[in-house]
Structure formats: C-alpha cells, structure tokens
Coordinates of C-alpha atoms in Angstrom, one line a residue:
Chain A
M13 CA 18.1 75.8 99.2
A14 CA 18.9 73.7 96.0
R15 CA 16.3 70.9 95.2
S16 CA 17.3 67.6 93.7
F17 CA 15.8 67.0 90.3
L18 CA 13.2 64.5 91.6
Q19 CA 11.9 66.9 93.8
V20 CA 11.4 69.4 91.3
A21 CA 9.9 66.8 88.9
A22 CA 7.7 65.6 91.7
A23 CA 6.3 69.0 92.8
E24 CA 3.4 69.8 91.1
E25 CA 3.0 72.7 88.7
V26 CA 1.7 76.2 90.0
A27 CA 0.1 77.7 87.3
P28 CA 0.5 81.3 87.3
P29 CA -2.7 83.2 87.3
L30 CA -4.1 84.5 83.7
R31 CA -3.1 88.1 83.3
V32 CA -4.1 88.9 79.6
V33 CA -5.5 87.3 76.9
Q34 CA -3.6 87.8 73.4
I35 CA -5.8 87.6 70.3
E36 CA -4.5 87.6 66.7
G37 CA -6.2 90.2 64.7
L38 CA -7.0 87.1 62.2
V39 CA -9.3 85.6 65.5
M40 CA -10.9 89.3 65.6
L41 CA -12.0 89.8 62.3
K42 CA -13.3 86.2 61.9
I43 CA -15.5 86.9 65.3
I44 CA -16.8 90.1 63.9
K45 CA -17.6 88.6 60.5
H46 CA -19.5 85.8 61.7
C47 CA -21.2 87.4 64.6
K48 CA -22.2 90.3 62.2
E49 CA -23.5 87.9 59.3
F50 CA -26.1 86.1 61.8
S51 CA -26.8 88.9 63.9
P52 CA -29.7 89.4 65.4
A53 CA -29.1 85.8 65.9
L54 CA -26.8 84.6 68.6
V55 CA -23.8 82.4 67.3
T56 CA -20.8 80.7 68.8
G57 CA -17.6 79.2 68.0
Q58 CA -14.4 77.6 69.3
L59 CA -11.0 79.4 69.9
L60 CA -8.0 77.8 69.4
G61 CA -4.3 78.8 70.7
L62 CA -1.8 77.7 73.3
D63 CA -1.6 78.5 76.9
V64 CA 1.9 80.2 77.8
G65 CA 2.6 81.1 81.5
S66 CA 0.3 84.1 82.2
V67 CA -0.6 85.0 78.6
L68 CA -3.3 82.9 77.0
E69 CA -2.8 82.9 73.0
V70 CA -5.9 83.0 71.0
T71 CA -4.4 82.2 67.5
N72 CA -7.0 80.8 65.4
C73 CA -11.0 80.1 65.8
F74 CA -13.8 78.4 63.7
P75 CA -17.6 79.0 64.0
F76 CA -20.1 76.4 64.8
P77 CA -22.9 76.0 62.9
I78 CA -26.7 77.2 64.3
Q79 CA -27.8 74.0 65.6
E80 CA -31.4 73.1 66.3
E81 CA -32.2 71.2 69.5
D82 CA -32.4 67.8 68.2
E83 CA -30.8 64.6 69.7
E84 CA -29.6 63.4 65.9
I85 CA -28.3 66.7 65.2
E86 CA -26.0 66.7 68.4
A87 CA -23.9 64.2 67.1
D88 CA -23.2 65.9 63.7
G89 CA -22.1 68.8 65.8
A90 CA -19.5 66.9 67.4
N91 CA -18.1 65.6 64.2
Y92 CA -18.3 68.8 62.6
Q93 CA -15.7 70.2 65.5
L94 CA -13.7 67.0 64.9
E95 CA -13.5 67.4 61.5
M96 CA -12.5 71.1 61.5
M97 CA -9.8 70.3 63.9
R98 CA -8.5 67.3 62.1
C99 CA -8.0 69.7 58.9
L100 CA -6.6 72.4 60.3
R101 CA -4.0 70.1 62.2
E102 CA -3.2 69.2 59.0
V103 CA -2.2 72.9 57.7
N104 CA -0.1 73.4 60.9
V105 CA -3.0 75.6 62.9
D106 CA -2.5 75.1 66.7
N107 CA -5.0 72.6 67.8
N108 CA -5.5 73.4 71.3
T109 CA -9.0 74.5 72.2
V110 CA -8.7 77.4 74.6
G111 CA -12.1 78.6 75.1
W112 CA -14.9 79.6 72.9
Y113 CA -16.7 83.0 71.6
Q114 CA -20.1 83.9 71.6
S115 CA -22.1 86.9 70.4
T116 CA -24.3 88.8 72.3
M117 CA -27.2 91.5 72.0
L118 CA -26.5 94.6 74.1
G119 CA -24.9 92.9 76.7
C120 CA -27.1 90.1 78.1
F121 CA -25.0 87.4 78.3
Q122 CA -24.7 86.5 82.1
T123 CA -26.9 83.4 82.3
A124 CA -26.7 80.3 84.0
E125 CA -26.0 78.6 80.5
L126 CA -22.8 80.4 80.5
I127 CA -21.9 79.1 83.9
E128 CA -22.7 75.6 82.9
T129 CA -20.3 75.8 79.8
F130 CA -17.7 77.1 81.5
L131 CA -17.6 74.2 83.7
N132 CA -18.0 71.8 81.2
Y133 CA -14.8 73.5 79.4
Q134 CA -12.9 73.5 82.6
E135 CA -13.2 69.7 83.3
N136 CA -11.2 69.2 80.2
I137 CA -8.9 72.2 79.7
R138 CA -7.0 73.8 82.4
R139 CA -7.8 77.3 81.5
C140 CA -10.6 78.7 79.2
V141 CA -11.7 82.0 78.4
C142 CA -14.9 83.2 76.9
I143 CA -14.7 85.7 74.2
I144 CA -17.9 88.2 74.0
Y145 CA -18.6 90.1 71.4
D146 CA -21.6 92.5 70.9
P147 CA -22.3 93.4 67.3
S148 CA -24.7 96.0 68.2
R149 CA -22.5 98.4 70.1
S150 CA -19.8 97.9 67.7
N151 CA -22.3 99.6 65.3
Q152 CA -21.9 102.5 67.7
G153 CA -18.3 102.5 66.5
A154 CA -16.7 101.1 69.9
L155 CA -14.9 97.7 69.7
A156 CA -17.0 95.7 72.1
F157 CA -14.7 92.9 72.8
K158 CA -14.5 91.2 76.5
A159 CA -12.6 88.1 77.7
L160 CA -14.3 86.6 80.8
K161 CA -13.8 83.8 82.9
L162 CA -15.1 82.1 86.2
S163 CA -13.4 83.7 89.7
D164 CA -12.2 80.7 91.3
S165 CA -14.0 81.1 94.5
F166 CA -17.3 81.2 92.8
M167 CA -16.5 77.6 90.7
D168 CA -15.8 76.3 94.0
L169 CA -19.1 77.7 95.6
Y170 CA -20.7 76.5 92.4
R171 CA -19.8 72.6 92.7
S172 CA -20.8 72.6 96.0
N173 CA -24.2 73.8 95.1
N174 CA -24.6 75.6 98.3
F175 CA -25.7 79.5 97.5
T176 CA -27.5 80.6 100.9
G177 CA -26.5 83.8 102.4
E178 CA -24.5 82.3 105.2
K179 CA -21.9 80.3 102.8
L180 CA -21.8 83.7 100.7
R181 CA -21.1 85.7 103.7
E182 CA -18.5 83.3 104.8
K183 CA -16.7 83.6 101.3
N184 CA -17.3 87.1 101.3
L185 CA -18.4 86.7 97.7
S186 CA -20.8 89.2 96.0
W187 CA -22.1 89.6 92.4
V188 CA -19.3 91.5 91.5
D189 CA -17.1 88.3 92.0
I190 CA -18.7 86.0 89.7
F191 CA -16.9 86.8 86.5
E192 CA -13.7 87.9 86.2
E193 CA -12.6 90.3 83.0
I194 CA -9.3 89.8 81.7
P195 CA -7.4 92.5 79.9
V196 CA -7.0 91.7 75.9
K197 CA -4.2 92.5 74.0
V198 CA -3.8 92.2 70.1
S199 CA -0.9 90.7 68.1
N200 CA -0.4 90.6 64.6
S201 CA 2.5 88.8 62.5
A202 CA 5.0 90.7 60.4
L203 CA 4.0 89.8 57.5
I204 CA 0.0 90.8 57.8
S205 CA 1.2 94.0 59.7
A206 CA 3.3 94.9 56.6
F207 CA 0.4 94.2 54.2
M208 CA -2.1 96.4 56.3
T209 CA 0.1 99.1 56.3
E210 CA 0.3 99.1 52.6
L211 CA -3.7 98.6 52.0
E212 CA -4.4 101.4 54.6
P213 CA -6.6 103.8 52.5
D214 CA -4.9 107.5 52.8
T215 CA -8.4 108.9 53.9
P216 CA -7.9 110.8 56.9
V217 CA -11.7 109.8 57.9
T218 CA -12.8 106.2 58.1
Q219 CA -16.0 104.2 58.2
R220 CA -15.6 103.9 62.2
D221 CA -15.7 107.7 62.4
Y222 CA -18.6 107.7 60.5
D223 CA -20.1 105.1 63.0
R224 CA -19.3 107.3 65.9
L225 CA -20.5 110.2 64.7
Q226 CA -23.9 109.0 64.4
L227 CA -26.3 111.1 66.5
S228 CA -29.7 108.9 66.4
S229 CA -29.3 107.6 69.7
S230 CA -32.7 106.7 70.7
P231 CA -33.1 103.0 69.2
F232 CA -30.0 102.0 71.0
L233 CA -30.9 103.6 74.3
E234 CA -34.5 102.6 74.4
R235 CA -33.8 98.8 74.1
N236 CA -31.1 99.3 76.7
M237 CA -33.9 100.7 79.1
E238 CA -36.3 98.1 77.7
F239 CA -33.7 95.3 78.8
L240 CA -32.9 97.0 82.0
I241 CA -36.7 97.3 83.1
E242 CA -37.1 93.4 82.5
C243 CA -34.0 92.9 84.6
M244 CA -35.6 94.8 87.4
D245 CA -38.8 93.2 87.3
D246 CA -36.7 89.9 87.2
L247 CA -34.7 91.4 90.6
S248 CA -37.8 92.2 92.3
V249 CA -39.4 88.7 92.0
E250 CA -36.2 87.2 92.9
Q251 CA -36.2 89.5 96.2
Q252 CA -39.9 89.0 96.5
K253 CA -38.6 84.9 97.3
V254 CA -36.2 85.6 99.7
R255 CA -38.2 87.8 101.7
A256 CA -40.8 85.2 101.9
S257 CA -38.6 82.4 102.8
F258 CA -37.6 85.2 105.7
S259 CA -40.7 85.9 106.9
S260 CA -42.1 82.3 107.0
I261 CA -38.7 81.2 109.1
F262 CA -39.3 84.3 111.3
Y263 CA -42.9 83.1 112.0
I264 CA -41.9 79.8 113.0
H265 CA -39.5 81.0 115.3
D266 CA -40.9 84.1 116.9
P267 CA -41.8 83.5 120.4
F268 CA -45.3 85.8 119.9
C269 CA -46.0 84.0 116.9
K270 CA -45.9 80.3 118.4
L271 CA -48.1 81.8 121.4
G272 CA -50.7 82.9 118.8
F273 CA -50.7 79.6 117.0
V274 CA -51.0 77.7 120.3
V275 CA -54.0 79.8 121.1
I276 CA -55.7 78.9 118.0
F277 CA -55.0 75.6 118.7
R278 CA -56.7 75.4 122.0
D279 CA -59.8 77.1 120.9
E280 CA -60.1 74.5 118.2
N281 CA -59.3 71.4 120.4
K282 CA -61.9 72.7 123.0
A283 CA -64.7 72.8 120.0
R284 CA -63.1 69.5 118.9
K285 CA -63.7 68.0 122.7
A286 CA -67.2 69.6 122.7
A287 CA -67.7 68.0 119.2
G288 CA -66.3 64.7 120.4
E289 CA -63.6 64.5 118.2
E290 CA -60.1 63.9 118.9
P291 CA -57.9 66.6 119.7
L292 CA -55.2 67.7 117.2
P293 CA -51.6 67.7 118.9
E294 CA -50.6 71.1 119.9
E295 CA -47.1 71.4 118.0
D296 CA -47.6 69.4 115.4
P297 CA -44.3 69.7 113.2
S298 CA -45.8 68.1 110.2
N299 CA -48.5 70.6 109.9
P300 CA -47.8 72.7 107.0
I301 CA -47.9 76.1 108.7
F302 CA -44.9 75.3 110.7
K303 CA -42.7 74.5 107.9
P304 CA -40.4 76.8 107.0
I305 CA -39.8 77.8 103.3
P306 CA -36.1 77.1 102.6
E307 CA -34.1 79.8 101.5
P308 CA -33.7 80.2 97.7
P309 CA -30.2 80.1 96.4
R310 CA -29.1 83.4 95.0
L311 CA -27.3 82.6 92.0
E312 CA -30.0 83.7 89.5
S313 CA -30.3 87.2 91.6
F314 CA -26.3 87.5 91.3
L315 CA -26.5 87.0 87.6
I316 CA -29.6 89.5 87.3
A317 CA -27.2 92.2 89.2
N318 CA -24.6 91.6 87.0
R319 CA -26.7 92.2 83.8
I320 CA -28.3 95.5 85.5
A321 CA -24.7 96.9 86.2
N322 CA -23.9 96.0 82.5
Y323 CA -26.6 97.9 81.2
C324 CA -26.0 100.6 83.4
N325 CA -22.5 101.2 82.4
Q326 CA -23.5 100.8 78.8
I327 CA -26.2 103.7 79.2
N328 CA -23.5 105.9 81.0
G329 CA -20.7 105.1 78.3
Y330 CA -23.4 106.2 75.7
V331 CA -25.0 109.2 77.0
A332 CA -21.1 110.8 77.7
N333 CA -20.3 110.1 74.0
L334 CA -23.7 111.8 73.3
R335 CA -23.0 114.5 75.4
S336 CA -19.3 115.5 73.9
H337 CA -21.0 115.3 70.3
I338 CA -23.8 118.4 71.8
E339 CA -21.0 120.2 73.5
C340 CA -19.5 120.4 70.0
I341 CA -22.4 121.1 68.4
W342 CA -23.8 123.9 70.7
P343 CA -21.1 126.5 70.0
C344 CA -21.5 126.6 66.5
V345 CA -25.4 127.7 66.8
Chain B
M12 CA -4.0 83.6 0.8
A13 CA -7.4 85.4 0.1
A14 CA -7.9 87.9 2.4
S15 CA -11.4 86.2 3.2
D16 CA -9.4 83.5 4.3
R17 CA -7.4 85.1 7.1
T18 CA -7.9 84.0 10.5
V19 CA -7.1 86.3 13.5
L20 CA -5.6 85.5 16.9
Q21 CA -8.1 87.1 19.1
F22 CA -6.9 88.7 22.5
G23 CA -8.6 90.7 25.0
P24 CA -12.0 90.3 26.1
S25 CA -14.0 88.4 23.4
S26 CA -17.1 88.0 25.5
A27 CA -19.3 90.7 27.6
V28 CA -19.1 88.4 30.6
T29 CA -15.2 88.8 31.1
S30 CA -15.2 92.3 30.3
N31 CA -17.6 93.5 33.1
I32 CA -15.9 91.2 35.9
T33 CA -14.5 93.0 39.2
A34 CA -13.6 91.2 42.2
K35 CA -14.0 92.6 45.9
V36 CA -11.9 91.1 48.6
H37 CA -12.4 91.2 52.2
P38 CA -9.6 91.9 54.8
L39 CA -10.2 88.3 56.4
V40 CA -9.1 86.7 53.4
I41 CA -5.8 88.8 52.9
F42 CA -5.4 87.8 56.8
N43 CA -5.9 84.1 56.3
I44 CA -3.5 84.1 53.5
S45 CA -1.2 85.6 55.1
D46 CA -1.4 83.4 58.1
C47 CA -1.4 79.9 56.2
Y48 CA 1.7 81.2 54.3
V49 CA 3.1 82.1 57.7
R50 CA 2.5 78.2 58.8
R51 CA 3.2 76.5 55.6
P52 CA 5.4 73.6 55.9
D53 CA 9.6 74.2 55.2
Q54 CA 10.0 72.7 51.8
A55 CA 6.8 74.4 50.2
E56 CA 7.3 77.3 48.3
R57 CA 4.0 78.7 48.1
V58 CA 0.6 78.1 49.4
I59 CA -2.5 77.3 47.8
G60 CA -6.2 77.4 48.8
T61 CA -9.8 78.0 47.9
L62 CA -11.7 81.1 48.0
L63 CA -15.2 81.0 49.1
G64 CA -17.9 83.8 48.6
S65 CA -20.7 85.0 46.3
V66 CA -21.4 86.6 42.9
L67 CA -23.4 89.7 43.4
P68 CA -26.2 90.9 41.4
D69 CA -24.1 93.3 39.5
G70 CA -21.5 90.9 38.3
T71 CA -18.9 91.8 40.9
V72 CA -17.5 88.4 42.6
D73 CA -17.4 89.1 46.4
I74 CA -14.3 87.2 48.1
R75 CA -15.2 86.6 52.0
N76 CA -13.7 83.8 53.2
S77 CA -10.8 81.5 52.1
Y78 CA -9.2 78.0 53.5
V79 CA -5.7 76.6 52.4
V80 CA -5.3 73.3 50.8
P81 CA -2.4 71.0 51.3
H82 CA -0.5 70.9 47.8
N83 CA 2.7 69.3 46.3
E84 CA 4.5 70.9 43.5
F85 CA 7.3 69.1 41.4
S86 CA 8.5 70.5 38.2
D87 CA 5.5 70.5 36.2
Q88 CA 3.1 68.2 38.2
V89 CA 0.8 69.4 40.9
A90 CA -0.9 67.3 43.4
L91 CA -3.7 68.7 45.0
D92 CA -5.3 67.1 48.3
I93 CA -8.8 67.2 47.0
E94 CA -10.8 65.0 49.7
Y95 CA -9.2 67.7 52.1
H96 CA -10.8 71.0 49.9
H97 CA -14.1 68.9 49.6
T98 CA -14.2 68.2 53.7
M99 CA -13.4 71.9 54.3
L100 CA -16.1 72.9 51.9
K101 CA -18.8 71.1 53.1
S102 CA -17.8 72.3 56.9
H103 CA -17.6 75.9 55.7
L104 CA -21.1 75.2 54.0
K105 CA -22.7 73.8 57.2
V106 CA -22.1 77.2 58.8
N107 CA -23.1 79.3 55.9
P108 CA -24.3 78.1 52.9
Q109 CA -24.6 80.9 50.9
E110 CA -20.6 81.4 50.6
V111 CA -19.6 79.2 47.7
I112 CA -16.6 78.7 46.0
V113 CA -16.0 81.6 43.7
G114 CA -12.1 80.9 42.7
W115 CA -8.7 80.1 44.4
F116 CA -5.8 81.6 45.3
S117 CA -2.0 81.3 45.8
T118 CA 1.0 83.5 46.9
G119 CA 3.6 84.8 45.1
L120 CA 4.1 87.5 42.1
G121 CA 2.8 86.5 38.8
V122 CA 1.5 83.3 37.4
T123 CA 3.5 79.7 36.8
G124 CA 2.7 76.7 35.0
G125 CA 1.3 75.0 37.5
S126 CA -1.1 77.5 38.3
A127 CA -2.6 76.5 34.8
L128 CA -3.3 72.9 35.8
I129 CA -5.0 74.2 39.1
H130 CA -6.9 76.5 37.5
E131 CA -8.4 73.9 35.1
F132 CA -9.3 72.1 38.4
Y133 CA -11.1 75.1 39.8
C134 CA -12.6 75.6 36.2
R135 CA -14.5 72.2 37.0
E136 CA -15.8 73.4 40.1
V137 CA -17.1 76.6 39.4
P138 CA -18.1 78.2 35.8
N139 CA -15.6 81.1 35.5
P140 CA -13.2 81.0 39.1
V141 CA -11.0 83.7 39.9
H142 CA -7.4 83.5 40.4
L143 CA -6.0 85.5 43.2
T144 CA -2.3 85.8 43.9
V145 CA -0.9 87.8 46.9
D146 CA 2.7 88.5 46.7
T147 CA 3.9 87.6 50.4
G148 CA 7.6 87.9 49.2
F149 CA 7.0 91.6 48.4
R150 CA 9.1 91.5 45.4
N151 CA 8.2 95.0 43.8
G152 CA 8.9 96.2 47.2
E153 CA 4.9 96.3 47.6
G154 CA 2.8 93.6 48.5
T155 CA 0.7 93.3 45.2
V156 CA -2.6 91.5 45.1
K157 CA -3.9 91.1 42.2
A158 CA -6.9 89.0 40.5
Y159 CA -7.2 86.9 37.2
V160 CA -9.7 85.0 35.3
S161 CA -8.9 83.0 32.4
V162 CA -10.1 83.8 29.2
N163 CA -10.0 81.3 26.1
L164 CA -7.6 82.4 23.2
S165 CA -9.0 81.0 20.0
L166 CA -7.8 81.1 16.2
G167 CA -11.1 80.8 14.1
D168 CA -12.9 77.7 15.8
R169 CA -10.0 76.5 17.4
Q170 CA -9.3 76.7 21.0
L171 CA -5.6 77.4 21.5
A172 CA -4.9 78.1 25.1
A173 CA -6.1 80.0 28.2
Q174 CA -5.1 83.2 29.1
F175 CA -4.9 84.6 32.7
Q176 CA -6.2 88.2 32.2
E177 CA -6.2 90.7 35.1
I178 CA -9.3 92.0 36.2
P179 CA -9.8 95.0 38.4
L180 CA -9.8 94.2 42.2
D181 CA -11.4 96.5 44.7
L182 CA -9.5 96.5 47.9
R183 CA -11.3 98.9 50.2
M184 CA -11.2 97.3 53.5
I185 CA -14.6 98.6 55.2
E186 CA -14.4 95.9 58.0
A187 CA -10.8 96.4 58.7
E188 CA -11.5 100.3 59.0
R189 CA -14.2 99.2 61.4
V190 CA -12.0 97.6 63.7
G191 CA -9.2 100.0 63.3
F192 CA -6.1 100.0 61.3
D193 CA -3.7 101.0 64.1
I194 CA -4.8 97.9 65.9
L195 CA -4.5 95.7 62.7
K196 CA -1.2 97.2 61.7
S197 CA 1.0 97.4 64.8
T198 CA 2.8 93.9 65.5
S199 CA 1.1 94.3 69.3
V200 CA -1.5 96.3 70.8
D201 CA -1.6 96.4 74.4
K202 CA -5.0 97.3 75.2
L203 CA -7.9 97.9 73.1
P204 CA -9.0 101.5 73.1
S205 CA -12.3 102.4 75.3
D206 CA -15.0 104.5 73.9
L207 CA -13.6 107.7 75.5
E208 CA -10.2 107.6 73.9
G209 CA -11.9 106.7 70.5
M210 CA -14.1 109.9 70.9
E211 CA -11.0 112.0 71.7
V212 CA -9.0 111.0 68.5
L213 CA -11.7 111.4 66.4
M214 CA -12.6 114.9 67.5
E215 CA -8.9 115.9 67.2
R216 CA -9.0 114.6 63.6
L217 CA -12.2 116.5 62.7
L218 CA -10.6 119.7 64.1
T219 CA -8.0 119.3 61.9
L220 CA -9.8 118.6 58.8
I221 CA -12.3 121.8 59.3
N222 CA -9.0 123.5 59.8
D223 CA -7.9 122.6 56.7
I224 CA -10.9 123.3 54.8
Y225 CA -10.7 126.9 56.2
K226 CA -7.3 127.7 55.5
Y227 CA -8.1 126.7 52.2
V228 CA -11.1 128.8 51.9
D229 CA -9.3 131.7 53.0
D230 CA -6.3 130.9 50.7
T231 CA -8.7 130.7 47.8
V232 CA -10.7 134.2 48.7
E233 CA -7.4 135.8 49.0
G234 CA -6.1 134.4 45.8
H235 CA -3.1 132.4 47.1
A236 CA -4.3 129.0 46.4
V237 CA -5.6 127.8 42.8
P238 CA -9.7 128.0 43.1
D239 CA -10.8 124.7 42.3
N240 CA -14.6 124.5 41.1
S241 CA -15.2 121.0 41.9
V242 CA -14.2 121.5 45.7
G243 CA -15.9 124.6 45.8
R244 CA -19.2 123.0 44.7
I245 CA -18.7 120.3 47.2
L246 CA -18.0 122.6 50.1
S247 CA -21.1 124.7 49.4
E248 CA -22.9 121.1 49.0
T249 CA -21.7 120.3 52.5
V250 CA -23.1 123.6 53.9
A251 CA -26.1 123.5 52.4
S252 CA -26.9 120.0 53.4
L253 CA -27.2 121.5 57.2
P254 CA -30.9 121.0 58.5
K255 CA -32.1 125.1 58.4
L256 CA -33.8 125.2 61.8
S257 CA -34.4 128.6 63.2
P258 CA -31.9 129.3 66.5
P259 CA -35.1 128.6 69.1
A260 CA -36.1 125.3 67.4
F261 CA -32.4 124.3 67.2
D262 CA -31.8 125.1 70.8
K263 CA -35.1 123.5 71.9
L264 CA -34.1 120.3 70.2
V265 CA -30.7 120.3 71.6
N266 CA -32.2 120.8 75.1
D267 CA -34.7 118.1 74.9
S268 CA -32.3 115.7 73.8
L269 CA -29.8 117.0 76.6
Q270 CA -32.6 116.6 79.1
D271 CA -33.5 113.0 78.3
Q272 CA -29.7 111.9 78.6
L273 CA -29.5 113.6 81.9
L274 CA -32.6 111.7 83.0
L275 CA -31.3 108.1 81.7
L276 CA -28.0 108.9 83.6
Y277 CA -30.1 109.6 86.7
L278 CA -32.0 106.7 86.4
S279 CA -29.0 104.2 86.0
S280 CA -27.4 105.9 89.2
I281 CA -30.9 105.0 91.0
T282 CA -30.4 101.5 89.6
R283 CA -27.0 100.9 90.8
T284 CA -28.3 102.1 94.4
Q285 CA -31.0 99.4 94.4
L286 CA -28.6 97.3 93.3
S287 CA -26.4 97.7 96.1
L288 CA -29.6 97.6 98.5
A289 CA -30.6 94.4 97.0
E290 CA -27.0 93.1 97.6
K291 CA -27.5 93.9 101.4
L292 CA -30.9 91.7 101.4
N293 CA -29.2 89.1 99.8
T294 CA -25.8 88.8 101.9
A295 CA -26.0 90.7 105.1
A296 CA -29.5 89.6 106.4
Q297 CA -29.2 87.1 109.0
M298 CA -31.5 84.3 109.8
P299 CA -32.3 84.5 113.6

C-alpha cells in the first residue's frame, strides 16, 4: 500500500537493532596506549563516531584526565571535554559522542556505577556503547576488547526501580540478560593499511607470540581465584539477605507460628493481669516481631553473578591455553 | 690570502649532541597522521602538527603521540593556528603530564621552504625539535618516514643557515605487533580473533620455524648448505638454554602443573553450578 509523503514523514523512525560495532584501528591503538600507560589504575575516555543503521562506527576517541573526587574539578572535567570536542571539530573529526571506554582489572567491571553511567548517557544519545579493555589479559597475548550495552528489558526494569522476584519472573529476566555483548569489527582506511603493510617487519615471530608463549601462569590465575573467592563471599551475603526476608515473611503468615505467638501473648497477658497492668493487644501489627523484612532488590546479586561467570570463563580459557602448551612440551621429554 | 685566514664551511655534525640523536616512533603517531591527512580540508596539500613524547635517558627521542594543527600555506608564507596548538597541548598535558612537545610533523616527501619557518617556530618551544616527514603520497613507491633535526651551518663565527639533517629513525612497531598486524593491515576485519584461534596460528608458525631449522641443520650436516658459524652458535646457545632437568623431575613438574589446572577447572565448574542454584533462589522462589 503506497504511503503518502506526509505519512512517511510523520511515521516515527524505528531504529534498527545494533548489530555490530565498527572500530577503527586508530581508536584501538589509542585505547590500548592510554590504558597501558596508567595501569593498574583504571581510566576512562570518550568515544566519538557515527551511528549508521545497525552499525555503530567509532572513528576517534580521547582520554579523560584522572580526576579526584572534588566539586571544583568536576567543572574542569566538563570544560576539558568541551574544549577537546571543539578542537577536534576544527580538524574535521566526527564530533558525536557514541559512548565511552574504560579499562578494567581482570574483568571486574560489572558494577552499579557502570549501569548508572549507561543510563546517564542514554538520556542524551539514542545509542551508546561501552568498550571495555583489559590490559592484564592482553599481556597474555589475547586482545581483550569487548563492546557492551544494557539490554532494553533491563533498562525498563531499572527505571521502574523494582527488582523483586515477582517482577523478574514476569519479565523472564535473569542475570545473563543485563549486559548485551555486541560483536566488534575493525576497519582501517586504505592509506593506513598501505603504511602498515609496508612497515610490517619480516620476522616470522612477533611480540604477541612471545607474550602468548609465556609459561608462568600463577600470578594471573592466583589473582583470578582471589577475585572469584571474594565474589563468592559477596554472593553468599546477598543470598543471606534474601533468605532472611523470606523467613521473616514466612513466620508472619504461617498459621502454626501465629498460634505460637498468640499463646505467648496470652500467657504474658495473664501475668500482667495478675500484676494489675493493662493487657497487651494480642495481634498488634505495630509490634516489630510481626513486621516482615521487605524483599531486598536483586540487582547486586545479578551483578555479582555476572562477575563470577566472567572469572570462571577467564579461568577456563586460560587453563585451556596452558594445557595446549603442555601437550606440546610433553612429547619432547 | 694566507692559509691561516681561511675559513671553512662546516657541514655535518659539529656538536656531539646532533650526532647522537635517534628517534623512535610509535605506530599510533603514524595512524594519527594518516587519519588527519585523510580528513584534511580540500584546499590543503599537506597537514602539519605537533609531536608529543619524551626524551629517554640515552638521548633517544621517543615520539608517542601527535595532534594536527590547522595551518594555511601561501606562496612563501605560512600561518599556523598557535592558539589551537596551545589549547590542545594543555588538554593533552592534563591527561599525561609526561608527554611534552618533542617536535613537529608534516606530510609529503622532502622538506620545503615553508618548513624552515615552521621549524623556527617550534625551535622557540623546544630546544631541539625533531621534524618528521611522512610521505602519504607514496611518491617513491613506498611510504617513506624520515626524521630530521636542524643543524646550524656556520662559516667561522657567522651563522649562515640551518640545514635539515636526517637522523636515524627506529620504526619498530611493538604495540602494533601486540595488536596484530593482520588486524591493522586489512581494511576491514569481521571479528576479533579469539584466544584459541590465536593459539592455533601461533602453534603452526612455531612448527614451521622448527621444521625450517631442522632442514637447515640436516642440510649443513650432509654438506648441501654452506655452514654459517654464527647461526650454529645461536642454535647451540638456544638448545643449551633449556633447563637441565632429569626426566623424573620434569615429569613431576609437568604433572603438578597439570593437576593444579585440572583442579581450577573443576572449581570453576562447581562455581557455575552454584550460580545456577543461586539464580533459582533469586527468581523461582515464591512467596506464600
């Protein structure tokens, strides 16, 4: 059915879902340089680029200076950002913010602050991504770039601020649904590809191969295990809270428990009558024993679950690598 | 004229400082310059900008970062946006105070008259700036990257002119190697390679190298190839650098390591099971 121009113009644009993030080699090198220079401190920066259909192109980026938590310096930070964007505009660099990048230490980036930052960005930009780079894993030879965004269903739920079990069951949301990882594509201009082809050294073995072939695995694995154990502790704390809330509600509603309380109160009232005091009401809703502990929000436990899954994945991947090393060495003995 | 009155025009390094300077360029600088060149305004033939970095203790100039500065070039006049240059410098220094100006770059082969003026400007900012030229036009059939410093030509006591003298440039791209040249070389890569794919490629390469060495040693022993003493020495050093462990000790080492890793694998599977149980508690448990 043919639509008139007015209808087409009036129809709301439906944004196609984001399928892939296209990064330029320049941006990758800049991010790597910035994160490596300041590691182990965690740093952030802004991503600039274009939003084209289902591809988000990231064509440039600039780092943020490390800020102390100070009121005056916040205005400085905003000034710095405006100045950088203005200067980059003058030399024809794409001026749209499409997200931000941050470095992480062994992958513990799933925090509530990340979600807050996402929502802040989402207010102004229709589509934004967060690129996470892990310099410690890259020292092992892998290229640890990840592009993340929050899933839509999670964002709706977060805005309504309702994280109880029932709501989550309704939406069928579990801890894997919070973050969506988007595949990353790399693109380079023809000029830089010509330069790199020429500047590539002739050696058959590169620095990356040396990194990969390292056999000393313990520091990396040890730190991973440490973080994993801490996360398990946090998870058990969260679960205790949920259990406490459940059991308190159970005690309120369970008829046998109620009967138990009523008997106790009757006895106490008899004692009071004997002493000549006023009897206590038998079912006093304002008595703190009867107040149920409200259900705690599950957000924190979901984030912890995400982190644990990440550590497990890293350990699995690393161990698989090591085993392939050892399989190679063994026949030589 | 008496022989003692003769003065000689001195070329070449007259001071120890200029003869020892070498420059080292990081791949990010090349990427930056190419990107700025591609985005230059239509009427500009070349782009000019500032180089940031540091001077290492042994005298090498380490060029780590760069940014382009808008400029206008007429027949013999050059106008550079100095305020832009200072603003960007301040912004960059906020992020990384160790990266200071070490010189300037321009695209195009060779050095032109305008460059001398710009170099003079940069001499006022830094005592001995390095001038980097990146030939984006690939005029010689290859992209030449050269670095120059300015040397004063003096006749007796009088300063005549300044000469751009080439200094050795170290173009080893270690960071680019870390990322992987195959990612940086092609115009589009569909997917970042995962760990296992990288290991596969690495193992294949290692095997090829070992096979090559094997073949070379066999050929040399049988007399087909010309024996080279230095290669032989390197090979024997490599083989001798393997730690001398008795087979049982080596076995034990490998077994212990394998056991540790299997234990870790087991622990991580248990943790995952725990996670799925926790999820049940979180969402499936119902209130009466």
